Amino acid sequence: MIRKYRYGTPFNTEALTEKIETTEGVLPYGEVSQEEGFVFNYIMDEDDIVYGLGEANRGINKRGYCYISNCTDDPVHTEDKRSLYGAHNFIIVSGKTTFGLFFDYPSKLTFDIGYDREDTLRVSCENANLDIYVLEGENAYDIVKQFRHVIGRSYIPPKFAFGFGQSRWGYTTKEDFRTVAKGYRENHIPIDMIYMDIDYMQSFKDFTVNEENFPDFPEFVQEMDDQDIRLIPIIDAGVKVEPGYEIYEEGVKNNYFCKREDGSDFVAAVWPGDTHFPDMLNPEARKWFGDKYRFLIEQGIEGFWNDMNEPAIFYSSEGLAEARELAGEFAKDTTEGKPHPWEMQDKMLSIANNPEDYKRFYHNVDGKKIRHDKVHNLFGYNMTRAAGEAFERIDPEKRFLMFSRSSYIGMHRYGGIWTGDNKSWWSHILLNLKMLPSLNMCGFLYTGADLGGFGSDTTRELLLRFLALGVFTPLMRNHSATGTREQECYQFEKIEDFRAVINTRYRLVPYLYSEYMKAVLNDDMYFKPLGFVYPDDKRAIRIEDQLMLGNEIMIAPVYEQNARGRYVYLPEEMKFIKFLPDGSISEEVLAKGIHYVDVALNEVPLFIRSGKCIPVAEVAECVKDIDTEHLQLIGYKNSSYTMYEDDGIHKDYDKEENYRVFTN
């Protein structure tokens, strides 16, 4: 059961697709105060677990820390960070009393979950203008499925998007891309996509291609496609201020850009220098921007990734002027009235993504000016919505790959997300693992991390272990930053180990794609915490480094340097499966309980639940070459598996012939 409680006059985020009437009266759980903004307090039981918040720091159980929903471009994901790229305001309190809460509020929202007082859940925001949805059900898992139903069907990518992709900020010329394609194809490491970061553009201008480096771009797209490799370009949120640049001039002429309070177009510096932000909350501007994707689609492009859409701001002219003024005071010879060095340091560090800048520009919503900070968390959502709605106009029968960095619940209908600019740190394998079920709860199923780490220098061992987790995430992409160690799989010794791990991904695609599609079509989760499947197992509900995937398997990746394996807890008897580098598969039945399992760097482990089996294909070097007619079943004898399969291109998802039953 779902009830809506309204406070003040909320902004319509369009997060839900189902209309739910407002319930009169007070919330059935906790207490609400509106004396200073909005505050919700609930006293938690000692054993309560708090699930949710999507892309947030720390664990699956969010209890014990403070989290702030405030889409933030911060690439240093240490444990003290309270805001990341997404804002996903859905939580479930699971324990003696179990219920879910979705706080539909598009600005900064703070979740103190036992941080100030260990027994108190406190949710607060500046303005008491929000809708709160209260969900009740049999258990946490049931509540998730109810929530998923009312927020609408999750995004479905084309099937090629379940292949492996290689990316790096710094690929600039055709030869750079050809080198990557050659490195993978000649070493017989499967690959389906190579991503194009900002350097493919002309002066970092959206919907342009560098004419010197790509004088015949459609022919080059076809050249890559002939090798079964799709190019996936980036699109940024800012439009370069440059007379003569068609998109800039159209946006200015038609008032499609966000405005300052005085009505002038707001200016912020991002990659192209001075930019304007398209007003993604204005339907006319959103349609205009979305239709620009046609420029690349007509040249053969079938997928995109949206970036810098928190929106990220390097600095504004106003913020820069303030910093200059403070620097001038700091540089004076006198000590009287001189700013403290810490004040100067803080000013320079806060010049990027300064909260004051988000108060300096406005959106036009139905003719009304809305200050950006009041709706900040909706920008990335609506940028990706712009693209998704445009794809329906451009080619309504075809699926396009689309994922974004910033998001709010509702964007999950238009695209997936990657978890942003992580680091080549061992802790980030575990961080990614713990985010996955929380993201699924909020509708984001097509998701994954930058495998190997985006920032810092990776190691061979770290990349292999990261890839072994990436084998199971719908988005499997190796991505790194310019200036870091090159981390394409063929750059390392013993390339055959990388080939073995990525081969495993392609052998599992029939199962992974099937479970993804079943999760989408049934408002279900692809990744689940163990506690959702084994709610009566007190040990299972506290485990955070193992996940259930689909309905048949459990994953338990290795995430520690120099580890030769790891301990796992099995809530029931399971088959321990290892995909070995010679192409064989080992199977061993393990009893319920704790086990130490050996896992070499070139092996991929998984566990099949008692009485179940999964389909496995032979190795292929691209998704379209995977043979789904001759599949091997591994797991328990006398079991069966219902596999979903469609053409991976079109949208006829509900045909009966998409399902086949295999018996082991």
PDB file of C-alpha atoms in Angstrom, residues 499-501 503-504 507-508 576-588 602-606 616-619 632 634:
ATOM      1  CA  ARG A 499      40.904 -12.367 -22.241  1.00  0.00           C
ATOM      2  CA  ALA A 500      39.725 -15.100 -19.881  1.00  0.00           C
ATOM      3  CA  VAL A 501      37.842 -12.700 -17.596  1.00  0.00           C
ATOM      4  CA  ASN A 503      35.356 -14.073 -22.238  1.00  0.00           C
ATOM      5  CA  THR A 504      33.377 -15.038 -19.137  1.00  0.00           C
ATOM      6  CA  ARG A 507      29.589 -16.499 -22.040  1.00  0.00           C
ATOM      7  CA  LEU A 508      27.192 -15.184 -19.375  1.00  0.00           C
ATOM      8  CA  PHE A 576      30.561 -22.968  -6.313  1.00  0.00           C
ATOM      9  CA  ILE A 577      31.323 -22.211  -9.962  1.00  0.00           C
ATOM     10  CA  LYS A 578      34.595 -20.954 -11.377  1.00  0.00           C
ATOM     11  CA  PHE A 579      35.182 -19.977 -14.985  1.00  0.00           C
ATOM     12  CA  LEU A 580      38.762 -21.049 -15.599  1.00  0.00           C
ATOM     13  CA  PRO A 581      41.275 -19.500 -18.024  1.00  0.00           C
ATOM     14  CA  ASP A 582      41.382 -22.588 -20.268  1.00  0.00           C
ATOM     15  CA  GLY A 583      37.653 -22.212 -20.947  1.00  0.00           C
ATOM     16  CA  SER A 584      36.535 -24.999 -18.625  1.00  0.00           C
ATOM     17  CA  ILE A 585      34.138 -24.545 -15.725  1.00  0.00           C
ATOM     18  CA  SER A 586      34.673 -26.054 -12.291  1.00  0.00           C
ATOM     19  CA  GLU A 587      31.685 -26.995 -10.133  1.00  0.00           C
ATOM     20  CA  GLU A 588      31.738 -27.892  -6.447  1.00  0.00           C
ATOM     21  CA  ASN A 602      42.237 -15.087 -14.070  1.00  0.00           C
ATOM     22  CA  GLU A 603      39.154 -16.825 -12.667  1.00  0.00           C
ATOM     23  CA  VAL A 604      35.586 -15.566 -12.277  1.00  0.00           C
ATOM     24  CA  PRO A 605      33.555 -17.073  -9.413  1.00  0.00           C
ATOM     25  CA  LEU A 606      29.827 -17.305  -8.817  1.00  0.00           C
ATOM     26  CA  VAL A 616      26.219 -20.442 -20.603  1.00  0.00           C
ATOM     27  CA  ALA A 617      27.301 -19.742 -24.175  1.00  0.00           C
ATOM     28  CA  GLU A 618      30.517 -20.405 -26.009  1.00  0.00           C
ATOM     29  CA  VAL A 619      33.018 -17.559 -26.275  1.00  0.00           C
ATOM     30  CA  GLN A 632      25.274 -25.249 -21.944  1.00  0.00           C
ATOM     31  CA  ILE A 634      25.418 -25.467 -15.463  1.00  0.00           C
TER      32      ILE A 634
END
